[in-house]
């Protein structure tokens, strides 16, 4: 169905609570990336699907080829085996695309630590995330204060002018660090943080 054009108006793919293995992710993303509907795909969600670092690399390879040029929402939450390796691969892929339209990025509970958050900070520093409105990095307990500071410095250097929701729940308790991120982002006090 994906290859024969039956899904011409497809704008989003949401998979929740699937048990995907690497071959499933590979087959799905490659098939989806190869159809014309992918040009209009704005939403891609793999939530609690067993996505690991290898699966993230497969997804990253498809993203780096520019297969989803209109992608706005990428949710990979509750895939704790994605780890830093997967987040770094995704960040590298996003840095290679000609233009990034991501408005929502959810990497909550993906087993990320400072290396992964550093890769995201690098994307922000490069101006690749300027459209971002919502960022969720909660429940990644391996992220330390140093990782959050790197994120704050990237936001301060480049800014996230459209950011209106930031979820760092379960990362750091130091309010001074979170305050510095909000200040760097030009927070106007009207948005929610948790």
Coordinates of C-alpha atoms in Angstrom, one line a residue:
X1 CA 0.0 0.0 0.0
X2 CA 2.8 2.4 0.8
X3 CA 4.6 1.9 -2.5
X4 CA 1.6 2.0 -4.8
X5 CA 0.5 5.5 -3.9
X6 CA -2.6 4.5 -1.9
X7 CA -1.6 7.0 0.8
X8 CA -1.2 10.2 -1.2
X9 CA -2.8 12.3 1.5
X10 CA -0.9 10.8 4.5
X11 CA 0.3 13.6 6.8
X12 CA 1.2 11.6 9.9
X13 CA 2.3 8.2 11.2
X14 CA 1.6 7.4 14.8
X15 CA 2.8 4.1 16.3
X16 CA 2.2 3.6 20.0
X17 CA 3.0 0.5 22.0
X18 CA 4.3 -1.6 19.1
X19 CA 7.1 -4.1 19.6
X20 CA 9.2 -3.2 16.6
X21 CA 12.5 -4.8 15.8
X22 CA 15.3 -3.3 13.7
X23 CA 14.0 -5.0 10.6
X24 CA 10.5 -3.6 11.1
X25 CA 11.9 -0.1 11.6
X26 CA 14.1 -0.5 8.5
X27 CA 11.4 -1.8 6.3
X28 CA 8.8 0.8 7.5
X29 CA 11.0 3.9 7.3
X30 CA 12.6 2.9 4.0
X31 CA 9.2 2.1 2.4
X32 CA 7.7 5.3 3.8
X33 CA 10.7 7.4 2.8
X34 CA 10.4 6.0 -0.8
X35 CA 6.8 7.1 -1.5
X36 CA 5.6 10.4 -2.7
X37 CA 3.4 10.9 0.4
X38 CA 6.5 11.3 2.5
X39 CA 6.9 14.8 1.0
X40 CA 3.8 15.8 2.9
X41 CA 4.4 13.9 6.1
X42 CA 4.4 16.4 9.0
X43 CA 4.2 14.0 11.9
X44 CA 6.2 10.9 12.8
X45 CA 5.7 9.2 16.2
X46 CA 7.3 6.0 17.4
X47 CA 6.1 6.0 21.1
X48 CA 7.0 3.0 23.3
X49 CA 7.8 0.9 20.2
X50 CA 11.1 -0.7 21.3
X51 CA 13.1 1.6 19.1
X52 CA 16.8 1.2 19.9
X53 CA 20.0 2.8 18.7
X54 CA 20.2 0.7 15.6
X55 CA 16.6 1.5 14.7
X56 CA 17.3 5.2 15.3
X57 CA 20.3 5.0 12.9
X58 CA 18.0 3.5 10.3
X59 CA 15.5 6.4 10.8
X60 CA 18.4 8.8 10.8
X61 CA 19.6 7.5 7.4
X62 CA 16.2 8.1 5.9
X63 CA 16.0 11.6 7.5
X64 CA 19.4 12.5 6.2
X65 CA 18.3 11.7 2.7
X66 CA 15.7 14.5 3.0
X67 CA 12.8 12.0 2.6
X68 CA 10.6 13.9 5.0
X69 CA 11.1 17.6 4.1
X70 CA 7.9 18.8 5.7
X71 CA 8.4 16.9 9.0
X72 CA 7.3 19.1 11.9
X73 CA 6.6 16.7 14.8
X74 CA 9.1 13.9 15.8
X75 CA 8.1 11.9 18.9
X76 CA 10.4 9.0 19.9
X77 CA 9.5 9.0 23.6
X78 CA 9.4 5.9 25.8
X79 CA 12.1 4.1 23.8
X80 CA 14.8 3.8 26.6
X81 CA 17.1 1.7 24.4
X82 CA 17.5 4.6 21.9
X83 CA 20.4 5.9 24.1
X84 CA 23.0 8.6 23.2
X85 CA 24.0 6.6 20.1
X86 CA 20.5 7.0 18.6
X87 CA 20.1 10.6 19.6
X88 CA 23.5 11.5 18.2
X89 CA 22.6 9.7 14.9
X90 CA 19.3 11.6 14.7
X91 CA 21.0 14.9 15.5
X92 CA 23.6 14.3 12.8
X93 CA 20.9 13.5 10.3
X94 CA 18.9 16.6 11.1
X95 CA 22.1 18.7 10.7
X96 CA 22.4 17.4 7.1
X97 CA 18.9 18.2 5.9
X98 CA 18.6 21.3 3.8
X99 CA 16.0 22.8 6.1
X100 CA 14.5 21.8 9.4
X101 CA 10.9 22.5 10.1
X102 CA 10.6 20.7 13.4
X103 CA 8.2 22.4 15.7
X104 CA 7.9 19.6 18.2
X105 CA 10.6 17.2 19.4
X106 CA 9.9 14.6 22.1
X107 CA 12.9 12.6 23.3
X108 CA 11.5 11.8 26.7
X109 CA 12.7 8.6 28.3
X110 CA 15.0 7.5 25.5
X111 CA 18.0 6.6 27.7
X112 CA 19.9 9.8 26.7
X113 CA 22.8 11.2 28.6
X114 CA 25.1 14.2 28.2
X115 CA 26.4 13.0 24.8
X116 CA 22.9 13.0 23.3
X117 CA 21.9 16.3 24.9
X118 CA 25.2 17.7 23.6
X119 CA 24.3 16.7 20.0
X120 CA 20.9 18.5 20.4
X121 CA 22.8 21.5 21.8
X122 CA 25.0 21.5 18.7
X123 CA 21.9 21.5 16.5
X124 CA 20.5 24.5 18.4
X125 CA 23.9 26.3 18.1
X126 CA 23.8 25.7 14.3
X127 CA 20.4 27.3 14.1
X128 CA 18.8 24.1 13.0
X129 CA 16.0 24.2 15.6
X130 CA 14.8 27.8 15.3
X131 CA 11.2 26.6 14.5
X132 CA 11.0 24.5 17.7
X133 CA 7.9 25.3 19.8
X134 CA 7.9 22.3 22.1
X135 CA 10.9 20.3 23.4
X136 CA 10.5 17.4 25.8
X137 CA 13.6 15.7 27.2
X138 CA 12.1 14.4 30.5
X139 CA 12.9 11.2 32.2
X140 CA 16.5 10.9 30.8
X141 CA 18.1 10.4 34.2
X142 CA 21.6 10.0 32.8
X143 CA 21.7 13.7 31.8
X144 CA 23.7 15.6 34.3
X145 CA 23.9 19.3 35.3
X146 CA 26.8 19.6 32.7
X147 CA 24.5 18.4 29.9
X148 CA 21.8 20.9 30.9
X149 CA 24.4 23.7 31.0
X150 CA 25.5 22.8 27.5
X151 CA 21.9 23.0 26.4
X152 CA 21.5 26.4 28.1
X153 CA 24.7 27.7 26.5
X154 CA 23.5 26.6 23.0
X155 CA 20.1 28.2 23.6
X156 CA 21.8 31.4 24.8
X157 CA 24.2 31.5 21.8
X158 CA 21.5 30.9 19.2
X159 CA 18.1 31.0 20.9
X160 CA 14.9 29.2 20.4
X161 CA 12.7 32.1 19.5
X162 CA 9.5 30.2 19.1
X163 CA 9.8 27.8 22.1
X164 CA 6.7 27.9 24.3
X165 CA 6.9 24.5 26.1
X166 CA 9.9 22.9 27.6
X167 CA 9.8 19.6 29.6
X168 CA 12.9 18.8 31.6
X169 CA 11.0 16.9 34.3
X170 CA 13.3 14.3 36.0
X171 CA 16.5 15.8 34.7
X172 CA 17.8 18.4 37.1
X173 CA 16.4 19.9 40.2
X174 CA 18.6 23.0 40.2
X175 CA 16.3 25.9 39.5
X176 CA 19.2 28.1 38.6
X177 CA 20.1 25.9 35.6
X178 CA 16.5 25.8 34.4
X179 CA 16.1 29.5 34.9
X180 CA 19.2 30.1 32.8
X181 CA 17.8 28.0 29.9
X182 CA 14.5 30.0 30.1
X183 CA 16.3 33.3 30.2
X184 CA 18.6 32.2 27.2
X185 CA 15.5 31.2 25.3
X186 CA 14.0 34.7 25.8
X187 CA 11.2 33.2 27.9
X188 CA 8.2 35.6 28.2
X189 CA 6.6 34.0 31.2
X190 CA 3.5 33.0 29.3
X191 CA 4.6 29.5 28.5
X192 CA 4.5 26.3 30.6
X193 CA 7.5 24.5 31.9
X194 CA 7.5 21.3 33.8

